[in-house]
CSV table of C-alpha atoms and ligand atoms in Angstrom, one decimal:
chain,number,residue,atom,x,y,z
A,82,MET,CA,3.6,14.4,16.0
A,83,THR,CA,1.7,15.5,19.0
A,84,SER,CA,-0.3,13.6,20.9
A,85,THR,CA,-3.3,15.4,21.6
A,86,LEU,CA,-6.9,14.6,19.6
A,87,SER,CA,-9.0,17.1,17.6
A,88,SER,CA,-12.5,17.4,19.3
A,89,THR,CA,-14.2,18.9,16.4
A,90,SER,CA,-16.8,17.0,16.8
A,91,PRO,CA,-19.3,16.1,20.0
A,92,ASP,CA,-18.3,12.4,19.2
A,93,ALA,CA,-14.9,12.5,20.3
A,94,PRO,CA,-15.1,9.7,22.7
A,95,ASN,CA,-11.7,10.3,24.6
A,96,PRO,CA,-10.0,13.5,24.2
A,97,SER,CA,-6.9,11.9,26.3
A,98,ALA,CA,-6.6,9.2,23.9
A,99,GLY,CA,-3.2,9.5,21.8
A,100,PRO,CA,-2.4,8.8,18.4
A,101,ASP,CA,-1.3,5.0,19.4
A,102,ALA,CA,-4.9,4.5,20.6
A,103,VAL,CA,-6.3,5.7,17.6
A,104,TRP,CA,-3.9,3.3,15.3
A,105,ARG,CA,-5.3,0.3,17.1
A,106,SER,CA,-8.9,1.5,17.1
A,107,LEU,CA,-8.4,2.0,13.4
A,108,LEU,CA,-6.7,-1.6,13.0
A,109,ASP,CA,-9.7,-3.1,14.9
A,110,GLN,CA,-12.1,-1.6,12.5
A,111,ALA,CA,-10.2,-2.0,9.5
A,112,THR,CA,-9.7,-5.7,10.0
A,113,ALA,CA,-13.1,-6.5,11.7
A,114,PRO,CA,-14.4,-7.6,7.9
A,115,TYR,CA,-11.9,-10.2,7.5
A,116,ARG,CA,-13.5,-12.3,10.2
A,117,SER,CA,-16.0,-13.4,7.4
A,118,ALA,CA,-13.1,-14.4,5.2
A,119,GLY,CA,-11.7,-16.9,7.8
A,120,ARG,CA,-9.2,-17.3,10.5
A,121,PHE,CA,-6.2,-16.8,7.9
A,122,ALA,CA,-7.3,-14.1,6.4
A,123,TRP,CA,-8.4,-12.3,9.8
A,124,HIS,CA,-4.9,-13.3,11.5
A,125,PHE,CA,-3.0,-12.3,8.4
A,126,ALA,CA,-4.7,-8.9,8.2
A,127,ARG,CA,-3.7,-8.2,11.9
A,128,GLY,CA,-0.5,-9.3,11.5
A,129,LYS,CA,0.5,-7.1,8.5
A,130,LEU,CA,-1.3,-3.9,9.6
A,131,GLY,CA,0.1,-4.1,13.2
A,132,ARG,CA,3.8,-4.9,12.1
A,133,ASP,CA,4.2,-3.0,9.1
A,134,PRO,CA,5.5,0.7,9.7
A,135,VAL,CA,4.1,1.8,6.3
A,136,PHE,CA,0.0,1.6,6.8
A,137,ARG,CA,0.3,3.9,9.7
A,138,HIS,CA,2.4,6.1,7.6
A,139,LEU,CA,0.4,6.2,4.8
A,140,LEU,CA,-2.5,7.7,7.3
A,141,GLU,CA,-1.0,10.1,9.2
A,142,SER,CA,1.2,11.6,6.5
A,143,GLY,CA,-1.1,12.9,4.4
A,144,LEU,CA,0.1,11.3,1.4
A,145,ILE,CA,-3.6,9.9,0.4
A,146,ARG,CA,-6.0,12.5,-0.3
A,147,ALA,CA,-9.5,12.8,0.8
A,148,GLN,CA,-11.9,11.3,-1.5
A,149,ALA,CA,-9.2,9.4,-3.3
A,150,GLN,CA,-9.5,7.1,-6.3
A,151,VAL,CA,-7.2,4.0,-5.6
A,152,LEU,CA,-5.8,2.0,-7.6
A,153,ASP,CA,-3.4,-0.8,-5.2
A,154,ILE,CA,-1.5,-3.0,-7.7
A,155,GLY,CA,-0.5,-6.4,-6.2
A,156,CYS,CA,-3.2,-5.7,-3.2
A,157,GLY,CA,-3.2,-9.0,-1.8
A,158,GLN,CA,-6.3,-9.2,0.7
A,159,ALA,CA,-7.0,-5.2,-0.2
A,160,LEU,CA,-6.2,-4.0,3.1
A,161,LEU,CA,-6.1,-0.3,2.1
A,162,ALA,CA,-9.9,-0.6,1.0
A,163,HIS,CA,-10.9,-1.1,4.7
A,164,LEU,CA,-8.1,1.0,6.4
A,165,LEU,CA,-8.9,4.4,4.4
A,166,PRO,CA,-13.0,4.3,4.9
A,167,ALA,CA,-11.9,3.6,8.7
A,168,ALA,CA,-9.7,6.9,8.8
A,169,GLN,CA,-12.3,8.9,7.1
A,170,GLN,CA,-15.1,8.1,9.6
A,171,ALA,CA,-12.6,8.6,12.4
A,172,ALA,CA,-12.0,12.0,10.9
A,173,ARG,CA,-15.7,12.8,10.6
A,174,ALA,CA,-16.3,11.5,14.3
A,175,GLY,CA,-13.5,14.3,15.6
A,176,ARG,CA,-11.4,11.1,16.4
A,177,TRP,CA,-8.3,12.3,14.6
A,178,PRO,CA,-5.0,13.1,16.3
A,179,SER,CA,-4.4,16.9,15.7
A,180,GLY,CA,-0.5,15.9,15.0
A,181,TRP,CA,-1.3,13.9,12.3
A,182,ALA,CA,-1.6,15.6,8.7
A,183,ALA,CA,-5.3,15.8,7.0
A,184,ALA,CA,-6.9,12.3,7.2
A,185,PRO,CA,-7.3,10.0,3.6
A,186,GLY,CA,-10.5,9.0,2.7
A,187,LEU,CA,-11.7,7.0,-0.1
A,188,ALA,CA,-14.2,7.6,-3.3
A,189,HIS,CA,-13.2,4.6,-5.0
A,190,TYR,CA,-10.9,1.4,-4.8
A,191,THR,CA,-9.6,-0.9,-7.5
A,192,GLY,CA,-7.4,-3.6,-6.4
A,193,VAL,CA,-5.5,-5.7,-9.0
A,194,GLU,CA,-4.1,-9.2,-7.8
A,195,LEU,CA,-2.5,-12.3,-9.6
A,196,MET,CA,-3.5,-14.9,-6.7
A,197,PRO,CA,-6.9,-16.1,-6.9
A,198,ARG,CA,-6.9,-17.2,-3.2
A,199,ASP,CA,-5.8,-13.8,-2.1
A,200,VAL,CA,-8.9,-12.2,-4.3
A,201,ALA,CA,-11.5,-14.6,-2.6
A,202,ARG,CA,-10.2,-13.4,0.8
A,203,ALA,CA,-10.5,-9.8,0.0
A,204,GLU,CA,-14.0,-9.9,-1.8
A,205,ALA,CA,-15.3,-12.1,1.3
A,206,ALA,CA,-14.4,-9.0,3.4
A,207,LEU,CA,-15.7,-6.4,1.3
A,208,ALA,CA,-19.0,-8.2,0.8
A,209,GLY,CA,-20.5,-6.7,-2.3
A,210,ARG,CA,-19.3,-2.9,-1.2
A,211,ALA,CA,-20.1,-0.8,-4.3
A,212,ASP,CA,-17.1,1.8,-3.5
A,213,ALA,CA,-14.4,-1.0,-3.8
A,214,ARG,CA,-13.5,-4.0,-6.3
A,215,VAL,CA,-10.5,-6.6,-6.6
A,216,LEU,CA,-9.5,-7.6,-10.4
A,217,CYS,CA,-7.9,-11.2,-10.4
A,218,GLY,CA,-5.0,-10.9,-13.3
A,219,ASP,CA,-1.6,-10.0,-14.0
A,220,MET,CA,-0.7,-6.3,-13.5
A,221,ARG,CA,1.4,-6.4,-16.5
A,222,ALA,CA,-2.1,-7.2,-18.3
A,223,LEU,CA,-5.0,-5.8,-16.8
A,224,ALA,CA,-6.1,-2.5,-17.7
A,225,TYR,CA,-5.6,0.5,-15.2
A,226,PRO,CA,-8.4,2.8,-14.2
A,227,ASP,CA,-8.0,6.4,-14.3
A,228,CYS,CA,-7.1,7.4,-10.9
A,229,ASP,CA,-5.3,10.0,-8.5
A,230,THR,CA,-3.7,7.5,-6.1
A,231,VAL,CA,-1.7,4.3,-7.0
A,232,VAL,CA,-0.4,2.2,-4.5
A,233,ILE,CA,2.4,-0.5,-5.1
A,234,LEU,CA,3.7,-2.1,-1.7
A,235,ASP,CA,6.3,-4.9,-2.1
A,236,VAL,CA,5.0,-6.1,-5.6
A,237,LEU,CA,7.5,-4.9,-8.5
A,238,HIS,CA,10.0,-7.4,-7.7
A,239,TYR,CA,7.9,-10.2,-8.6
A,240,VAL,CA,8.5,-9.2,-12.3
A,241,ASP,CA,11.5,-8.3,-14.3
A,242,LEU,CA,13.3,-4.7,-14.9
A,243,ALA,CA,11.8,-4.4,-18.0
A,244,ASP,CA,8.2,-5.5,-17.1
A,245,GLN,CA,8.8,-3.1,-13.9
A,246,ASP,CA,9.2,-0.3,-16.6
A,247,ALA,CA,6.4,-1.0,-18.5
A,248,VAL,CA,3.8,-1.1,-15.5
A,249,LEU,CA,5.4,1.9,-14.3
A,250,ALA,CA,4.8,3.6,-17.7
A,251,ARG,CA,1.3,2.5,-17.6
A,252,VAL,CA,1.0,3.7,-14.1
A,253,HIS,CA,2.1,7.2,-15.2
A,254,ARG,CA,-0.6,7.2,-17.8
A,255,ALA,CA,-3.4,6.4,-15.7
A,256,LEU,CA,-2.7,8.9,-12.6
A,257,ARG,CA,-4.5,12.3,-13.6
A,258,PRO,CA,-2.0,15.2,-12.9
A,259,GLY,CA,-1.5,16.0,-9.4
A,260,GLY,CA,-1.5,12.2,-8.6
A,261,VAL,CA,0.7,10.4,-6.6
A,262,LEU,CA,2.4,7.0,-6.8
A,263,LEU,CA,3.3,5.2,-3.2
A,264,LEU,CA,5.8,2.9,-4.3
A,265,ARG,CA,7.6,0.7,-1.7
A,266,ILE,CA,10.9,-1.4,-3.0
A,267,GLY,CA,13.8,-2.9,-1.6
A,268,ASP,CA,17.0,-1.0,-1.9
A,269,VAL,CA,19.5,-3.7,-3.4
A,270,ASP,CA,22.4,-1.6,-2.0
A,271,ARG,CA,21.5,-2.3,1.6
A,272,ARG,CA,22.5,-5.9,0.8
A,273,ALA,CA,21.6,-7.5,4.4
A,274,GLY,CA,18.3,-6.1,4.7
A,275,PHE,CA,17.4,-6.7,1.1
A,276,VAL,CA,18.5,-10.5,1.4
A,277,VAL,CA,16.6,-10.7,4.5
A,278,SER,CA,13.3,-9.6,3.0
A,279,GLN,CA,13.7,-11.6,0.0
A,280,TRP,CA,13.9,-14.9,2.3
A,281,VAL,CA,10.8,-13.4,4.4
A,282,ASP,CA,8.9,-12.6,1.3
A,283,ARG,CA,9.3,-16.5,0.2
A,284,LEU,CA,8.4,-17.9,3.1
A,285,VAL,CA,5.1,-15.6,3.5
A,286,THR,CA,4.3,-16.4,-0.2
A,287,TRP,CA,4.7,-20.2,0.6
A,288,THR,CA,2.5,-20.1,3.7
A,289,ARG,CA,-0.1,-18.0,1.8
A,290,GLY,CA,-0.2,-21.1,-0.8
A,291,HIS,CA,1.5,-19.9,-3.5
A,292,ARG,CA,4.2,-20.5,-5.6
A,293,VAL,CA,7.5,-19.0,-5.0
A,294,SER,CA,9.3,-17.3,-8.0
A,295,PRO,CA,12.7,-15.2,-8.6
A,296,THR,CA,12.5,-12.0,-7.9
A,297,TRP,CA,14.2,-8.7,-9.3
A,298,GLY,CA,16.0,-5.6,-7.6
A,299,ARG,CA,17.6,-2.6,-8.3
A,300,PRO,CA,19.4,-0.1,-6.1
A,301,LEU,CA,17.7,3.0,-4.7
A,302,ARG,CA,19.2,5.3,-7.2
A,303,ASP,CA,18.3,3.4,-10.0
A,304,TRP,CA,14.6,3.7,-8.8
A,305,LEU,CA,14.6,7.1,-8.5
A,306,THR,CA,16.4,7.6,-11.9
A,307,THR,CA,13.6,5.4,-13.6
A,308,LEU,CA,10.8,7.4,-12.0
A,309,GLN,CA,12.4,10.7,-13.0
A,310,ARG,CA,12.9,9.6,-16.4
A,311,LEU,CA,8.8,8.7,-16.6
A,312,GLY,CA,8.2,12.3,-15.5
A,313,PHE,CA,7.6,11.7,-11.6
A,314,GLU,CA,9.4,14.1,-9.1
A,315,ALA,CA,10.1,11.4,-6.9
A,316,GLU,CA,11.5,11.4,-3.2
A,317,ALA,CA,12.2,8.4,-1.0
A,318,ARG,CA,11.5,7.6,2.7
A,319,PRO,CA,13.1,5.0,4.6
A,320,MET,CA,10.0,2.7,5.6
A,321,SER,CA,11.4,-0.5,7.5
A,322,GLN,CA,11.5,0.8,10.7
A,323,GLY,CA,11.1,-2.0,13.3
A,324,THR,CA,12.0,-4.3,10.7
A,325,PRO,CA,15.2,-6.2,9.5
A,326,PHE,CA,14.4,-5.1,5.9
A,327,ALA,CA,15.8,-2.8,3.4
A,328,ASN,CA,12.4,-1.2,2.6
A,329,VAL,CA,12.1,2.4,0.8
A,330,LEU,CA,8.7,4.4,0.1
A,331,LEU,CA,9.2,6.0,-2.8
A,332,VAL,CA,6.5,9.2,-3.2
A,333,ALA,CA,6.5,9.7,-7.0
A,334,ARG,CA,4.0,12.7,-8.0
A,335,LYS,CA,3.2,13.3,-11.2
A,336,PRO,CA,3.1,17.5,-11.8
A,337,ALA,CA,-0.1,19.1,-12.1
A,338,GLU,CA,-0.5,20.6,-15.3
A,339,ASP,CA,0.5,24.4,-15.5
A,340,ALA,CA,-2.4,26.3,-15.7
A,341,THR,CA,-1.1,29.0,-17.5
A,342,ALA,CA,-0.1,26.6,-20.4
B,652,SAM,C1,4.5,-9.1,-0.7
B,652,SAM,S1,2.7,-9.0,-1.0
B,652,SAM,C2,2.4,-7.4,-1.0
B,652,SAM,C3,1.0,-7.6,-0.6
B,652,SAM,C4,0.0,-6.0,-0.5
B,652,SAM,N1,0.9,-5.0,-1.4
B,652,SAM,C5,0.5,-5.5,0.8
B,652,SAM,O1,1.3,-4.8,1.2
B,652,SAM,O2,-0.3,-6.2,1.8
B,652,SAM,C6,3.0,-9.2,-3.2
B,652,SAM,C7,1.5,-9.0,-3.9
B,652,SAM,O3,1.9,-8.8,-5.2
B,652,SAM,C8,1.2,-9.9,-5.7
B,652,SAM,N2,1.5,-10.1,-7.4
B,652,SAM,C9,3.0,-10.5,-7.7
B,652,SAM,N3,2.9,-10.5,-9.1
B,652,SAM,C10,1.8,-10.0,-9.6
B,652,SAM,C11,1.6,-9.8,-10.7
B,652,SAM,N4,2.3,-10.1,-11.6
B,652,SAM,N5,0.1,-9.0,-11.0
B,652,SAM,C12,-0.5,-8.8,-9.9
B,652,SAM,N6,-0.3,-9.2,-8.3
B,652,SAM,C13,0.9,-9.8,-8.6
B,652,SAM,C14,1.5,-11.2,-5.1
B,652,SAM,O4,0.2,-12.3,-5.5
B,652,SAM,C15,1.3,-10.6,-3.7
B,652,SAM,O5,-0.4,-10.7,-3.0
């Protein structure tokens, strides 16, 4: 990644600002709406976006297309509903680092979240935005809209393996050909990191005012086999940099239909 900015627009405010400065301003923009959702919501959004490497990776890697139709399962406070438009605006204003892949953007966002308190925080921050909604309910029961991007970050371990498989099969059906599933999981084979992430997860669940339930995991190779069996082309990227966890981002693409078929 280089540290220069593309300056395709006269709006480019500071050509010497590097990717870190751009990321900080995206973080400020994406978290500002949470001020109206209360102190907890704002601090949580700042902490999560600031410390979890996956969000910056999703922006700089080109994994999410412009005009994406996003389904975010287990969305919590729906952070991506704010981060993606912030990225889109920065790119349009010429404030997108030239070393990053093309900026993502948002056409429509649907979040699915079990916990009413998180949905309330998400809705307060969305404040009636027409391009985003959050459905309150269980991912095992709610209908999924057709989409081209599904994001599931640190969620599937809350349901057992059979339910995980059922959710993934429904995700595959909801995705358009050429669409992508961005699935972060913990690798059970990296025992120490997996155990740490389980305990931190329990603590965060409890501080967010939720009941702590048992969790289910599997080794990375089993995740890849499961995704491939469902028809995805899947690759794994380490995604716990700067944390003690064993997190892996699985990039699972639903192949585009063969145009010659
Ligand atoms: C560790 S948090 C991750 C939140 C969000 N994906 C993020 O990365 O910021 C997991 C989320 O999944 C939600 N969740 C757990 N089980 C769920 C279910 N069966 N249906 C929908 N959401 C669920 C939890 O309430 C929680 O908000």
